[in-house]
Every structure is written in C-alpha cells, then in structure tokens.
Coordinates of C-alpha atoms in Angstrom, one line a residue:
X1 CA -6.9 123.9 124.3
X2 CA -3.9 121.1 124.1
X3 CA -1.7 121.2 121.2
X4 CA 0.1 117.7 120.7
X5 CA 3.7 117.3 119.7
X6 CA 6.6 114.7 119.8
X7 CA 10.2 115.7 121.9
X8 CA 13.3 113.8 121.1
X9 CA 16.2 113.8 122.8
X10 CA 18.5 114.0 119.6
X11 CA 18.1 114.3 115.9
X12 CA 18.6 110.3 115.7
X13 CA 16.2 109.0 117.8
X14 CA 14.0 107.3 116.3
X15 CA 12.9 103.8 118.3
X16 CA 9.1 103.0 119.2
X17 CA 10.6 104.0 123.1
X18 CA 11.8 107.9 122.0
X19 CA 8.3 108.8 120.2
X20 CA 6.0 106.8 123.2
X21 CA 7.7 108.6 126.1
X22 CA 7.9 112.0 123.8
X23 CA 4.3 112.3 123.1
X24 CA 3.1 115.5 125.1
X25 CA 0.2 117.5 125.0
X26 CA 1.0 121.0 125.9
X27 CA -1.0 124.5 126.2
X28 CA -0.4 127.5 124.7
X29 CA 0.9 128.9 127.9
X30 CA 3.0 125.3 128.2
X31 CA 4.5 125.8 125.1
X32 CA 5.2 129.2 125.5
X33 CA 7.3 128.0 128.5
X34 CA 8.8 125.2 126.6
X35 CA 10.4 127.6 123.8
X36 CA 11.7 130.5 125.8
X37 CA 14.6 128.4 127.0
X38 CA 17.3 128.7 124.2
X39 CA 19.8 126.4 125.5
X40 CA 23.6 127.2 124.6
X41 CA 25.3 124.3 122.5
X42 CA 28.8 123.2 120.9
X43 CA 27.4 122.1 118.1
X44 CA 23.9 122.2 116.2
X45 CA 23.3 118.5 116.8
X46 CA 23.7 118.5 120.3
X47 CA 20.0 119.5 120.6
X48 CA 16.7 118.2 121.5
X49 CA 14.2 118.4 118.6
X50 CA 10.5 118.2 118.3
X51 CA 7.8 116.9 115.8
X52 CA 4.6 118.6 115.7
X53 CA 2.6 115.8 115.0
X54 CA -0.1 113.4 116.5
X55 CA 0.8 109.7 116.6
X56 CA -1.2 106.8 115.3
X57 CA -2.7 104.7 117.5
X58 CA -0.7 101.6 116.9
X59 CA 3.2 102.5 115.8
X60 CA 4.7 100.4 113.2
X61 CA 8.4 100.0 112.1
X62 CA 10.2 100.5 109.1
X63 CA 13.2 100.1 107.4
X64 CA 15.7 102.8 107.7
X65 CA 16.8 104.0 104.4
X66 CA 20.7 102.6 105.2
X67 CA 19.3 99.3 105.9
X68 CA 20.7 99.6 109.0
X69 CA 17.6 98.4 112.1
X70 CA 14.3 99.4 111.7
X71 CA 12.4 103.1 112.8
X72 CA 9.4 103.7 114.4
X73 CA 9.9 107.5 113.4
X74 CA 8.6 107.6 109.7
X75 CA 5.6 108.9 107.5
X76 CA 3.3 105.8 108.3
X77 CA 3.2 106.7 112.3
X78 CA 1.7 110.0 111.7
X79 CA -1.6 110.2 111.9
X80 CA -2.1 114.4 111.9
X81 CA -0.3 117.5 111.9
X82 CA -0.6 119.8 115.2
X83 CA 1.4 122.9 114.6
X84 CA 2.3 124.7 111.1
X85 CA 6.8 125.2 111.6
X86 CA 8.2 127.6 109.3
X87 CA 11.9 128.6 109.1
X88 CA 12.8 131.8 108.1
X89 CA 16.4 131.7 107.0
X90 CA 16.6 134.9 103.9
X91 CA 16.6 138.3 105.1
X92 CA 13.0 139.7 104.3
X93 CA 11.3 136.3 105.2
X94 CA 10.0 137.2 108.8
X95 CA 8.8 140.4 107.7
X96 CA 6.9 138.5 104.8
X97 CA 5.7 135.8 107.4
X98 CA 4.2 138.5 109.9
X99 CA 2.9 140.6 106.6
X100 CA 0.9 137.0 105.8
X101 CA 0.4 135.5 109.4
X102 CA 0.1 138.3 111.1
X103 CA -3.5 137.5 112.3
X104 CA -2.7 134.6 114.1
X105 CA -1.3 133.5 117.6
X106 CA 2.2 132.5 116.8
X107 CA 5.9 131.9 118.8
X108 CA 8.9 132.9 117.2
X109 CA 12.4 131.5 118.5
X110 CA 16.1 131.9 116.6
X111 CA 18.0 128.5 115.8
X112 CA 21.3 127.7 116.3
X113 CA 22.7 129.2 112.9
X114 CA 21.9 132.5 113.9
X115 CA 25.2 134.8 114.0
X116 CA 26.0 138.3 113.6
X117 CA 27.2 137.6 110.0
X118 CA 23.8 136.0 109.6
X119 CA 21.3 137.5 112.0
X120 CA 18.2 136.4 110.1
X121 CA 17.5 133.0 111.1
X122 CA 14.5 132.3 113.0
X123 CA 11.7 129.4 113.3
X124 CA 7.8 130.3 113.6
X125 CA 5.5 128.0 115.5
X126 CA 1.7 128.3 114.8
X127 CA -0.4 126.0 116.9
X128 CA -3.5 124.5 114.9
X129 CA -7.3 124.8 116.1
X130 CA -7.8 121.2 115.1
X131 CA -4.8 119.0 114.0
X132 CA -4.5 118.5 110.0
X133 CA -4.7 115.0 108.8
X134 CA -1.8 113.9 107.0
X135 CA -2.9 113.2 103.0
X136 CA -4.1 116.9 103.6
X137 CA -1.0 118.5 105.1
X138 CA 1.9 119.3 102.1
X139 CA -0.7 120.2 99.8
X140 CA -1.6 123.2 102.8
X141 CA 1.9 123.6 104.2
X142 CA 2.8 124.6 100.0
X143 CA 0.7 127.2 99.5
X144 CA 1.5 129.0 103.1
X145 CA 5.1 128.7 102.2
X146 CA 4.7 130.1 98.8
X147 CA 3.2 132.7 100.3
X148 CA 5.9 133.8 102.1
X149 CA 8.4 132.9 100.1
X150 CA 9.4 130.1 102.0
X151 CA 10.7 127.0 101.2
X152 CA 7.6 124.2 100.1
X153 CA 9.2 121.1 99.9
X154 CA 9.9 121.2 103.6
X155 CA 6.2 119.4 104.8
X156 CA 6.9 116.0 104.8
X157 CA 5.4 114.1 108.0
X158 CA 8.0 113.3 109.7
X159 CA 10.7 115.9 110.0
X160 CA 12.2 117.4 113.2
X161 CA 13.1 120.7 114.1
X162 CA 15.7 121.8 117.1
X163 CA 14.2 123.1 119.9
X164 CA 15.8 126.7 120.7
X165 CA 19.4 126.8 120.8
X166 CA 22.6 128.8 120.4
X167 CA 26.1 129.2 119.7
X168 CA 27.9 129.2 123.2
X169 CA 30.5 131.7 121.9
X170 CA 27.8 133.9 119.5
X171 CA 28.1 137.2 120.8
X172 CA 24.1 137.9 119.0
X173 CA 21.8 137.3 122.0
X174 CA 18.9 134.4 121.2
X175 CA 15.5 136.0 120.0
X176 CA 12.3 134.9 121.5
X177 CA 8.9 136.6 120.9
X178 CA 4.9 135.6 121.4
X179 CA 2.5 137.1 119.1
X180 CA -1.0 137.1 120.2
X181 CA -4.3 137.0 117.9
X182 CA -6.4 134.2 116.5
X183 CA -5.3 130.1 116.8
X184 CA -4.8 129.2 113.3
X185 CA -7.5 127.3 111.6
X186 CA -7.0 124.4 108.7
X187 CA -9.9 126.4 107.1
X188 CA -7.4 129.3 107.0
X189 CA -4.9 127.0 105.6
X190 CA -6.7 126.3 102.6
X191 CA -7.0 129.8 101.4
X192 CA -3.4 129.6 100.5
X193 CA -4.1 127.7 97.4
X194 CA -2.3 129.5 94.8
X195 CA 1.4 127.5 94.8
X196 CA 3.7 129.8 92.7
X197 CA 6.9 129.4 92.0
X198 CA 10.1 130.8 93.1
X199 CA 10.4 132.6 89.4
X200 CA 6.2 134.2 90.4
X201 CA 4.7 132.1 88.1
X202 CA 1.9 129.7 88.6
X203 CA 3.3 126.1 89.0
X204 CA 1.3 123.9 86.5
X205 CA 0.1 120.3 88.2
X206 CA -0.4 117.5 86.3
X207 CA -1.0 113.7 86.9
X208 CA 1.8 112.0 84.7
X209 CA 1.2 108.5 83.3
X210 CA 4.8 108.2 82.2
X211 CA 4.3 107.8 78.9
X212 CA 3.9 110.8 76.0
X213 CA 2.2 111.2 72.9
X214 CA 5.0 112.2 70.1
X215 CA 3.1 114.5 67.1
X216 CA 3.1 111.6 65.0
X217 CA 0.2 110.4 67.0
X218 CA 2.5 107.8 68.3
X219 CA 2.9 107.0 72.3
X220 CA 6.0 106.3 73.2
X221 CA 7.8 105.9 76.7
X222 CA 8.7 109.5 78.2
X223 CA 12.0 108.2 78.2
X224 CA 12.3 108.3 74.9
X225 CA 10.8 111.5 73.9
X226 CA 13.7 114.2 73.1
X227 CA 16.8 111.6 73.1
X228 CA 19.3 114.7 73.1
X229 CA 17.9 115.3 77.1
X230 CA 18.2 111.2 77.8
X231 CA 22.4 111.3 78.4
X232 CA 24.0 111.2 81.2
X233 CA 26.5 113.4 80.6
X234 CA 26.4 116.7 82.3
X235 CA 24.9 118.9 79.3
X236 CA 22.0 116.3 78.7
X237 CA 21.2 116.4 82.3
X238 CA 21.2 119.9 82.2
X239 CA 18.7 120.4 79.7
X240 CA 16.5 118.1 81.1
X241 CA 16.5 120.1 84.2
X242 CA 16.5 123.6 83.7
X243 CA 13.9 124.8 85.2
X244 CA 15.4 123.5 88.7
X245 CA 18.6 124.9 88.3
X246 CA 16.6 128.4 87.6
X247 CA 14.5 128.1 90.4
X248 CA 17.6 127.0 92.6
X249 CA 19.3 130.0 91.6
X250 CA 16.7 132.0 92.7
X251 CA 15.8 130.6 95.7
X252 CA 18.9 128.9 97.4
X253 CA 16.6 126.0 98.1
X254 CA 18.9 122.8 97.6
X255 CA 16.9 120.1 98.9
X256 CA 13.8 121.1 96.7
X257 CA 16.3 121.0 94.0
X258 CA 17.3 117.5 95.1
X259 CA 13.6 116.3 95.5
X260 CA 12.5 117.7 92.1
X261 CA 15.5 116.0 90.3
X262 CA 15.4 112.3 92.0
X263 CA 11.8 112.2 91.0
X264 CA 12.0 113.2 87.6
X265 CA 15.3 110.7 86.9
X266 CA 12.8 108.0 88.4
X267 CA 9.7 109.2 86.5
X268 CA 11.2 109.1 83.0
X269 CA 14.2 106.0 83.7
X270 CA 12.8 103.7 86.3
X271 CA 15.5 101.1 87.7
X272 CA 17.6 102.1 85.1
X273 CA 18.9 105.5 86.7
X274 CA 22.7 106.0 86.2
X275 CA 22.5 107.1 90.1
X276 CA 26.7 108.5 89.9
X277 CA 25.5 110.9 87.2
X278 CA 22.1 111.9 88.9
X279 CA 24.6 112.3 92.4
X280 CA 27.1 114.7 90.6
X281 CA 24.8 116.5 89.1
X282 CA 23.1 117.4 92.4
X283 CA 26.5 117.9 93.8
X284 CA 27.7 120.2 90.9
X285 CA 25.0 122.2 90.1
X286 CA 24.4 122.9 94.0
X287 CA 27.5 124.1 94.3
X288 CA 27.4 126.7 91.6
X289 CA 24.3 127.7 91.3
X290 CA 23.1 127.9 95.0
X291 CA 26.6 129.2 96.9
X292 CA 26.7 126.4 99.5
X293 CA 28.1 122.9 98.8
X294 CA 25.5 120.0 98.8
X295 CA 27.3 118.4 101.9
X296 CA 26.6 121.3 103.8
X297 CA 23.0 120.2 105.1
X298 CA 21.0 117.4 105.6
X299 CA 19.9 117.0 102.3
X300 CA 22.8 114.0 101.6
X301 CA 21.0 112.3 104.6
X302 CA 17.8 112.4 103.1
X303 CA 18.8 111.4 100.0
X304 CA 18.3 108.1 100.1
X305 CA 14.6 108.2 101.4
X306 CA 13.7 110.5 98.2
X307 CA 15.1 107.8 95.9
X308 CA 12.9 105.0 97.7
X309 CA 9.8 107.5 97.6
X310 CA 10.2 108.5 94.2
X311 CA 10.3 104.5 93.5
X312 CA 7.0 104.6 95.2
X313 CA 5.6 107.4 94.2
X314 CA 5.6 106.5 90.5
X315 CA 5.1 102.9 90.4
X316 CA 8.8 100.8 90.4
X317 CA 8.7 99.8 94.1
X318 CA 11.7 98.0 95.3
X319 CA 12.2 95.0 97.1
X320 CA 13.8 95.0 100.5
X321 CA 17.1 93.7 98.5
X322 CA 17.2 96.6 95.5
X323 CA 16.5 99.0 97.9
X324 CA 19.2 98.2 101.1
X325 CA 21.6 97.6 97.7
X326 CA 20.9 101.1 96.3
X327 CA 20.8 103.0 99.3
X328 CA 24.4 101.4 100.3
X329 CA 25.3 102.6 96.6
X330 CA 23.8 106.1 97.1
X331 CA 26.1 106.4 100.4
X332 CA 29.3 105.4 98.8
X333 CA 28.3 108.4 95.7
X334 CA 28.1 110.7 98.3
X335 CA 30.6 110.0 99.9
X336 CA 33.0 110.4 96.8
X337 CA 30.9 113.5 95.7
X338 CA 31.8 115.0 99.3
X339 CA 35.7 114.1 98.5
X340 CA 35.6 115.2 94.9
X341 CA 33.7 118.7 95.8
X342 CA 36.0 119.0 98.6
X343 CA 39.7 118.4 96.3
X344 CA 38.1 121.0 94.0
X345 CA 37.7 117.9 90.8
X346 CA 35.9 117.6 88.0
X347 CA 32.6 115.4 89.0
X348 CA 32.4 112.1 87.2
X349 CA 29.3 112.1 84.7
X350 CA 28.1 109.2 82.5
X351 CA 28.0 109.0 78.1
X352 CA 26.0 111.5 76.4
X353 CA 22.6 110.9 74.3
X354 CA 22.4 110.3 70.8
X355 CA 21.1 113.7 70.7
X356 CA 18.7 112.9 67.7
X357 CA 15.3 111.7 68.2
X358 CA 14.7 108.4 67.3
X359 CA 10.9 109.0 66.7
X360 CA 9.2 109.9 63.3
X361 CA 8.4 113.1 61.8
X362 CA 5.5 115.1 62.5
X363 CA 2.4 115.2 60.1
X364 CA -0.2 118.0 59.6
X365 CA -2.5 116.3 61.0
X366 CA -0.3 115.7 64.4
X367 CA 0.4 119.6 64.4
X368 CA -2.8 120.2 64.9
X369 CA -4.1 117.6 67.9
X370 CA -1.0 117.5 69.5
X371 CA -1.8 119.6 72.7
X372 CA -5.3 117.2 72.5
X373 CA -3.4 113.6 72.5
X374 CA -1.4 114.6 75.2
X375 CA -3.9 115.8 77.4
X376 CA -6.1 112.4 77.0
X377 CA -2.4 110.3 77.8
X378 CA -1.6 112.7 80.4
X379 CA -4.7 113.6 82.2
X380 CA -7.9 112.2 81.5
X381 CA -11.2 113.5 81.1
X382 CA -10.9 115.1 84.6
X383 CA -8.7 118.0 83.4
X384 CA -9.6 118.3 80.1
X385 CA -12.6 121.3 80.6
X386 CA -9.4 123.3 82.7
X387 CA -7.5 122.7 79.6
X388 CA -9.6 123.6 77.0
X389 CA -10.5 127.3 78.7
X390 CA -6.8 127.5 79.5
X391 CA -4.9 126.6 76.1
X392 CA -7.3 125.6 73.3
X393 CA -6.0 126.8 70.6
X394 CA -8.0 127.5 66.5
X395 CA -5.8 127.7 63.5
X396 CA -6.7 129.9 61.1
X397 CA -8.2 127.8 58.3
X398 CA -11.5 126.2 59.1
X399 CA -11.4 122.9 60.9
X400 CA -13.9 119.9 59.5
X401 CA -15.9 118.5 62.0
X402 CA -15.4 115.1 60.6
X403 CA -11.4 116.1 61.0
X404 CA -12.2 117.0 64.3
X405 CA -14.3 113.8 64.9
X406 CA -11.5 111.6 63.4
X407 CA -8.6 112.9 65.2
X408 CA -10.3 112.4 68.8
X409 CA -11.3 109.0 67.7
X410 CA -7.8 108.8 66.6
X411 CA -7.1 109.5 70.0
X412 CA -9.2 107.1 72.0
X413 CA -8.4 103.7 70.2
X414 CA -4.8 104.5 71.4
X415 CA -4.9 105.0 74.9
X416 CA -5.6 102.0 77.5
X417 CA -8.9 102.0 79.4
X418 CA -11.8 103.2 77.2
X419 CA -12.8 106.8 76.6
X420 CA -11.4 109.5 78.1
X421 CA -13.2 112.4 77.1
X422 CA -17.1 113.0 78.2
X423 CA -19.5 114.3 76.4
X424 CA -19.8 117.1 78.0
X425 CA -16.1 117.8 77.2
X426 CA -17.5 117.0 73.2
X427 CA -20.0 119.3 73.4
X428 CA -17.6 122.1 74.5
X429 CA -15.2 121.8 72.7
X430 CA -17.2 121.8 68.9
X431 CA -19.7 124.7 70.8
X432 CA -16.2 126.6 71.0
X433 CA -15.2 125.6 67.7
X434 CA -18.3 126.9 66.1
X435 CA -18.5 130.4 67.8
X436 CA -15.1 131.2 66.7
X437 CA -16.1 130.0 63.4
X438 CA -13.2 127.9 62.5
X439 CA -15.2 124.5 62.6
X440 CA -18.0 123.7 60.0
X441 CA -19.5 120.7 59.3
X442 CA -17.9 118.1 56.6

C-alpha cells in the first residue's frame, strides 16, 4: 500500500513548483525510513515540513492572505486527506492517544520543542486505508481529537507539520517509535462522532441564519439582540465570549480561541467589525488566561486567513480590494498588539454598548413559543424532531390547541421561504402535548 503526502523544503513554500516536485508516494516501510531521521536545527523554522494530503489534478492559485503574490499551497488544491497528524503537546496526551489509537499502525516522532523542561512533545502519524476526501475530513479529524483531548481546530486542509527535528544543544535525545497493528480506516474515523468540549460537555451544532427571534415574536438582526454584549470595549467583548475564554483556560488552545472569536465578530457584525478591538482582545485575553502570549505561535500568521474565511463562511465575501486592505490593516494591529503586549500596556479597546436592549418587552404569549420561533429562524424543519425530544418544554397550565395552532402560524408568516415545520413535526408535537395532558382542544 502507498500512502501519498506533500514535502516542502521550508514552512513558506508554497509555489505550484514546491507542491509538483514534493508529491511522493511512500510505503509504510518508506515512511518509516523517512521519519526516523530527526535532523538537529538552530531554529524551529529551519525545517522541512510535510502535508499529508493528495493533490488535485489541476492546481490553481490564490491570493495570499498579505496580498503579497499568489499560492498554489491552499484549501482549493486538496483533493483528500492521506494520513491522520496529531500533536501531542500536554503531559497525559500520548498516553490518551495510545489508550484511543492503540489498535492501529502508527509512527510517533518528537518535534523540535521538545526539552527537558518540556519533555512531552511529540507528533503521531497514522497512515489511512483509503485517503479521506476533503468536505469529510474536519468533521472526522474533531471527533478523534476530542477524544484525546487534543486540539480540534487543527484539521484544516492545508497545514504543514515539521518533519523530525531537534534542538542542536538539547541535551533530551529525539524519540522515535513504530507501533504495529491495523492501518486506520475512515470507517474507524467516523466512530468518533461525539465532539465534546474541553469543559466534557457535548458541543451543541446549529446552522445559524444570522438573524434571532427576540420574545416579542419579533426577528431582529443577531447584532442587535442583547445590546450590553454589542460594545467594543473590553467588558462587552467579554461577555459575548465567555465561553471561549473558559474553554481557553482549560485547554491552552489559543488558536481555537482565535478561530472561535473572528467567526463570531463576523457572524453577528459583518464588515462592520471594529478589527483593533477584536485584535486586543485576542491578544489580552491569550495572555492571561492561557499563560503564553498570542505572538508566541503561528496563530498571528494565520490570522488573517480566518478573517477572510469567516467572511466566507457566513456570507460577506470580500472583494480582492477589502480583503488585501484588511489583511494589511490586520498586520499593522498585530504588529502594535506584539509592541503593546511586549512594553507590558494597557491594550487599546473601542466605546462600550449602550448596555440596554433596544427591543421591546416580552409578552406571555412570547414566554411561551420562544424556544419554538427560534428553532424555525435558526434551524428549519430539519432539526426540529432533535429538538423537540431534546428540550420541549409543558408549562403547567393547559395549553389550547388553537393557542398552539396560532402561535406556530404566528411563526411561519414571519420567516422567509414558506413553511418550516412538516407535518410530521405537527403531529408530534400536539401527540406529545396530549399525553402529558397539558394541551386540550379550544
């Protein structure tokens, strides 16, 4: 069996040359030779890298995010994903990776930041019995890393990792080990499907249409919705992104935090980010909550393609103009972020909110269809069954059915594109209604 991958010479080469003459296709006993070489470097970025991916037939270029030339090493070249890559960088992750992938035929090599203040940094290589196309891969490469605890927003396409390497004056020998067993199989992927978070609890998905329902049966931008979160001032921003800073805490994981953050600032503002706020905020709250300074990483560097994939991702594409103008901005932030962290200052922040809500009161009736409303803005008849087992919720006093009627009516004539609850959702929801004995006919 071949197993393909892409060698680089460096961590910046990117033309349609590099990934042509790169391509290999190598056997398990090929790359077994290949990473038991740990060569002995200066400095981290002095090293070869690899991607363990399959090209597309027919490479295209694209923009670099600095505007800067075009690459030929991006998302859109990728046409599957050969190997599953794990780093294991927190002491306890290799035993939780060989606890979980234990089964399977793997290579495991330390990178360049191992030392004997911080032994425990390795990289796992699992070849593939049959490459993973790419729509198919994050979703997979989540779950396994949840599993073990690893990080999961570390499967996009296109990233590189180092071939082995170490510190030419570490006095910790480089680790190299083969495990033998079963080649692992996308089938086996798929198992892991349970994505948790770094807190244990299940991580709810949901397809956003960037708008929200406010209880007075009113729908409303999501930008608007809680006006004491929309500030830019360093509390407001705060609020609006608790949970992140909670699971950053917990987890170290800065460029998950940085990821989770751009997307949501797009999400709910569009073009009108206040991008210096949204830059010191990931700058402060990294370096407090997480122990290592934002500039510390590559993270900074890959800042500006989460920005122009957020834009993407939820509808406000760019033109080649905004986005070479934004991702010049987004350099010269963090640039003075790096400065200001670095003199120990106070990081500029924008005005706050209002902090009042600008939207009217709620009404009985909104009290009680509120969860409802939402759902049908949110997430369509597809999730609505999943919902209803999950969270439907009786009051205590009995529910008319013409009440019940009404209010999903109420619902329909507001949202754009017809209907978006089936009948078969209908029927379960007054069948459920009726066995509790909460809804009776009007």
């Amino acid at each position: 069996m071949f197993y393909q991958l892409v060698e680089l010479p460096s961590l910046f080469a990117d033309s349609l040359t590099d990934l042509q003459d790169g391509a290999v296709e190598l056997t398990w006993e090929g790359l077994i030779e290949r990473f038991s070489s740990s060569v002995p470097l200066k400095e981290k970025k002095a090293g070869s890298v690899f991607l363990p991916i399959a090209l597309v037939d027919v490479l295209v270029p694209q923009d670099r995010p600095s505007g800067d030339g075009v690459t030929y090493r991006h998302e859109g070249n990728v046409s599957a994903m050969t190997m599953l890559v794990l780093d294991l960088d927190e002491p306890g992750a290799l035993e939780r990776a060989n606890k979980v992938l234990g089964r399977y035929q793997r290579l495991l090599y330390s990178t360049f930041s191992r030392t004997t203040e911080s032994p425990d940094k390795y990289r796992l290589v699992l070849p593939l019995s049959a490459p993973v196309e790419a729509g198919r891969w994050q979703t997979l490469y989540a779950g396994v890393a949840a599993e073990i605890g690893s990080d999961t927003s570390c499967g996009n396409l296109s990233r590189s990792y180092f071939l082995p390497s170490h510190q030419e004056a570490s006095s910790i020998p480089p680790v190299f080990e083969v495990f033998d067993g079963e080649v692992l199989s996308p089938d086996a992927l798929s198992s892991f499907k349970r994505i948790k978070t770094p807190s244990g609890r299940p991580r709810k998905v949901r397809r956003d249409s960037g708008v929200i329902m406010h209880p007075s049966m009113t729908i409303v931008p999501r930008r608007l919705y809680r006006a004491s979160e929309a500030g830019w001032d360093k509390e407001s921003m705060q609020r609006r992104h608790a949970s992140r800073i909670e699971a950053m805490a917990e987890s170290g994981h800065r460029h998950a935090f940085a990821l989770g953050v751009t997307g949501a600032e797009v999400d709910r503002f569009g073009k009108d980010v206040d991008w210096q706020s949204v830059v010191s905020f990931l700058y402060d709250m990294a370096q407090v909550h997480s122990g290592r300074p934002l500039w510390l990483g590559d993270t900074p560097k890959e800042l500006p393609g989460m920005v122009t994939s957020a834009y993407r991702k939820f509808g406000a594409n760019l033109s080649a103009a905004e986005r070479k103008k934004l991702t010049s901005e987004l350099v010269d932030l963090m640039k003075t972020a790096t400065a200001t962290g670095r003199a120990g200052q106070e990081y500029p922040y924008g005005a706050a909110g209002e902090g009042q809500s600008v939207l009217p009161d709620r009404s009985p009736l909104s009290r009680r269809w509120a969860w409802l409303i939402k759902l049908a803005v949110d997430g369509g008849a597809g999730c609505l069954d999943l919902m209803v087992q999950s969270e439907f919720g009786w009051h205590n006093e009995p529910l008319l059915a013409g009440d019940f009627e009404q209010a999903i009516l109420g619902v329909l004539g507001q949202v754009d594109g017809g209907a978006l609850i089936s009948s078969q959702a209908w029927q379960y929801l007054v069948s459920k209604g009726r066995r509790k004995g909460q809804l009776v006919e009007s």
